[in-house]
Amino acid sequence: MKKILLFLGFVLSFNFNYAQDKLILKNGEVVTGRVTAINKSVVRIDSDDAGRVKRYTDKDIEKAVIIIEGKETEFYYKSVPFLGEVLLGEVISGKLSLYLTEYYQSGGDNIRGNYIAGGQRSMYYLKKEGEDRFFDLNYQGVLFNKFQNRVSKYLQDCSGLSKSIKAGELTLNDIHEIVETYNECGES
């Protein structure tokens, strides 16, 4: 019995550890491996198929399937304000959907006295059902148009949630909770 459980544990961990991301290319080819970076529209994948890290762009990729927190997330190219065509993944789907992309920020920037370390950064966008445009969550505003003001206004049709955001009780760090709460708003 011990041997069976040990073998079963080994098989399950083997499958989990080797789950791979996929790029489905426009020519029909599927490249598997581990996506090591997304920079808006450029994807780097460490692929056994290619034998090395390889870069692909919107000219090559139809869609990407990337494992995020153990779940397959499909990424497609979408047009977003100020950036143009960007590879976006729908993280939460509903009346209000949450989208994600990443970009690389070079290190060593000193913005208003704050040192910014380099590396991958996430960018989030919202989109309500029936809307054509994405709502940009990444712009923090200068003085008066901060996250609380912008997002509470955008989600004002869910008054309790809007008030919590306006009061600063919910921030960008709570974005998953915000989207899930909005999607439950008005349901009884």
Coordinates of C-alpha atoms in Angstrom, one line a residue:
M1 CA 0.0 0.0 0.0
K2 CA 2.9 2.4 0.9
K3 CA 4.5 1.7 -2.5
I4 CA 1.3 2.5 -4.4
L5 CA 0.8 5.8 -2.5
L6 CA 4.4 6.7 -3.0
F7 CA 4.2 5.9 -6.7
L8 CA 0.9 7.9 -7.1
G9 CA 2.4 10.9 -5.3
F10 CA 5.4 10.8 -7.6
V11 CA 3.2 10.6 -10.7
L12 CA 1.1 13.5 -9.6
S13 CA 4.0 15.7 -8.7
F14 CA 5.7 14.9 -12.0
N15 CA 2.7 16.0 -14.0
F16 CA 2.2 19.1 -12.0
N17 CA 5.9 20.2 -12.2
Y18 CA 6.1 19.7 -15.9
A19 CA 2.9 21.6 -16.9
Q20 CA 4.0 23.8 -19.8
D21 CA 3.0 27.1 -21.4
K22 CA 2.0 27.0 -25.1
L23 CA 2.3 29.5 -28.0
I24 CA -0.1 28.7 -30.8
L25 CA 1.5 30.3 -33.9
K26 CA -0.3 31.7 -36.9
N27 CA 1.3 29.0 -39.1
G28 CA -0.3 26.3 -37.0
E29 CA 2.8 25.3 -35.1
V30 CA 2.6 24.9 -31.3
V31 CA 5.6 25.8 -29.2
T32 CA 5.7 24.5 -25.7
G33 CA 8.0 25.5 -22.8
R34 CA 8.1 28.1 -20.1
V35 CA 7.2 31.7 -20.9
T36 CA 10.0 33.6 -19.3
A37 CA 8.9 37.1 -20.2
I38 CA 6.1 39.1 -21.8
N39 CA 6.9 42.7 -22.8
K40 CA 3.5 44.0 -24.0
S41 CA 3.6 42.4 -27.4
V42 CA 6.8 40.3 -27.4
V43 CA 7.0 36.9 -25.7
R44 CA 10.1 35.0 -24.7
I45 CA 9.7 31.3 -24.2
D46 CA 12.3 28.8 -23.0
S47 CA 11.4 25.9 -25.3
D48 CA 12.7 22.4 -25.7
D49 CA 11.2 22.5 -29.2
A50 CA 13.4 25.4 -30.2
G51 CA 16.4 24.2 -28.1
R52 CA 16.8 27.7 -26.6
V53 CA 15.0 30.8 -25.4
K54 CA 13.2 32.3 -28.4
R55 CA 11.3 35.5 -29.0
Y56 CA 8.0 35.8 -30.8
T57 CA 5.8 38.8 -31.7
D58 CA 2.3 39.6 -32.7
K59 CA 3.3 38.7 -36.3
D60 CA 4.0 35.1 -35.1
I61 CA 1.5 34.4 -32.4
E62 CA -2.2 33.6 -32.7
K63 CA -2.6 33.0 -29.0
A64 CA -0.7 32.0 -25.9
V65 CA -1.8 29.6 -23.1
I66 CA 0.1 30.5 -20.0
I67 CA -0.2 28.8 -16.6
I68 CA -0.9 31.4 -13.9
E69 CA -1.4 30.1 -10.3
G70 CA -1.9 26.6 -11.6
K71 CA -4.6 27.6 -14.1
E72 CA -4.4 27.9 -17.9
T73 CA -5.0 31.5 -19.0
E74 CA -5.5 32.3 -22.7
F75 CA -3.7 35.4 -24.0
Y76 CA -4.8 37.2 -27.2
Y77 CA -3.6 40.4 -28.9
K78 CA -6.0 43.2 -28.1
S79 CA -5.8 47.0 -28.7
V80 CA -5.5 49.0 -25.5
P81 CA -5.2 52.8 -24.9
F82 CA -1.7 54.3 -25.4
L83 CA 0.0 50.9 -26.1
G84 CA -1.7 49.6 -29.2
E85 CA -1.7 45.8 -29.8
V86 CA -0.8 44.0 -26.5
L87 CA -0.9 40.4 -25.5
L88 CA -3.7 40.3 -22.8
G89 CA -4.9 37.4 -20.7
E90 CA -8.4 37.3 -19.3
V91 CA -7.8 36.5 -15.6
I92 CA -11.4 36.9 -14.4
S93 CA -14.4 36.7 -16.8
G94 CA -17.9 38.1 -16.0
K95 CA -20.0 41.3 -16.1
L96 CA -16.6 42.9 -15.4
S97 CA -13.5 41.1 -16.7
L98 CA -10.0 41.6 -15.5
Y99 CA -7.1 41.4 -18.1
L100 CA -3.4 41.2 -17.5
T101 CA -0.2 41.9 -19.5
E102 CA 3.3 42.4 -18.4
Y103 CA 6.2 44.6 -19.4
Y104 CA 9.8 44.9 -18.6
Q105 CA 11.0 48.0 -16.6
S106 CA 14.7 48.7 -16.7
G107 CA 16.2 49.1 -13.2
G108 CA 17.8 52.1 -11.6
D109 CA 15.1 54.6 -12.3
N110 CA 14.8 57.3 -9.6
I111 CA 11.3 58.8 -9.8
R112 CA 10.5 61.6 -7.4
G113 CA 13.1 60.4 -5.0
N114 CA 11.9 56.7 -5.1
Y115 CA 14.3 54.1 -6.4
I116 CA 12.6 51.7 -8.8
A117 CA 14.1 48.3 -9.2
G118 CA 14.0 46.7 -12.7
G119 CA 12.1 43.6 -13.7
Q120 CA 8.8 42.3 -14.9
R121 CA 5.7 44.4 -13.9
S122 CA 2.1 43.5 -14.3
M123 CA -0.4 45.9 -16.0
Y124 CA -4.1 45.4 -15.4
Y125 CA -7.2 46.4 -17.5
L126 CA -10.9 46.2 -16.8
K127 CA -13.7 45.8 -19.4
K128 CA -17.4 45.7 -18.8
E129 CA -19.7 43.5 -20.9
G130 CA -20.8 45.3 -24.0
E131 CA -18.0 47.8 -23.9
D132 CA -15.4 48.1 -26.7
R133 CA -12.6 49.9 -24.8
F134 CA -10.5 48.7 -22.0
F135 CA -10.3 50.7 -18.7
D136 CA -6.6 51.3 -17.8
L137 CA -5.9 50.6 -14.1
N138 CA -2.2 51.5 -14.5
Y139 CA -2.4 55.2 -14.6
Q140 CA -2.3 56.6 -11.0
G141 CA -2.9 60.2 -11.8
V142 CA -1.0 63.2 -10.5
L143 CA -3.1 64.8 -7.8
F144 CA -6.9 64.4 -8.2
N145 CA -7.4 61.6 -10.6
K146 CA -6.0 58.8 -8.5
F147 CA -7.0 55.1 -8.5
Q148 CA -9.8 55.7 -5.9
N149 CA -11.4 58.5 -7.9
R150 CA -11.1 56.8 -11.3
V151 CA -12.1 53.3 -10.4
S152 CA -14.9 54.3 -8.0
K153 CA -16.4 56.4 -10.8
Y154 CA -16.0 53.6 -13.4
L155 CA -17.8 51.1 -11.0
Q156 CA -20.4 53.6 -9.7
D157 CA -23.2 51.3 -10.8
C158 CA -22.3 49.1 -7.8
S159 CA -22.6 51.8 -5.2
G160 CA -21.4 49.8 -2.1
L161 CA -18.2 48.8 -3.9
S162 CA -17.7 52.2 -5.4
K163 CA -17.9 53.8 -1.9
S164 CA -15.4 51.3 -0.5
I165 CA -12.9 52.1 -3.3
K166 CA -13.5 55.9 -2.9
A167 CA -12.8 55.6 0.9
G168 CA -9.5 53.8 0.2
E169 CA -10.7 50.5 1.8
L170 CA -9.9 48.7 -1.5
T171 CA -6.9 49.5 -3.6
L172 CA -5.2 48.1 -6.7
N173 CA -3.7 45.3 -4.5
D174 CA -7.3 44.1 -4.0
I175 CA -8.2 44.1 -7.7
H176 CA -9.3 40.4 -7.8
E177 CA -11.7 41.1 -4.9
I178 CA -13.0 44.3 -6.6
V179 CA -13.8 42.4 -9.8
E180 CA -15.4 39.5 -8.0
T181 CA -17.5 41.8 -5.8
Y182 CA -18.6 43.8 -8.9
N183 CA -19.6 40.6 -10.7
E184 CA -21.8 39.6 -7.6
C185 CA -23.3 43.1 -7.3
G186 CA -27.1 43.1 -7.8
E187 CA -27.3 39.3 -7.6
S188 CA -29.6 37.9 -4.9

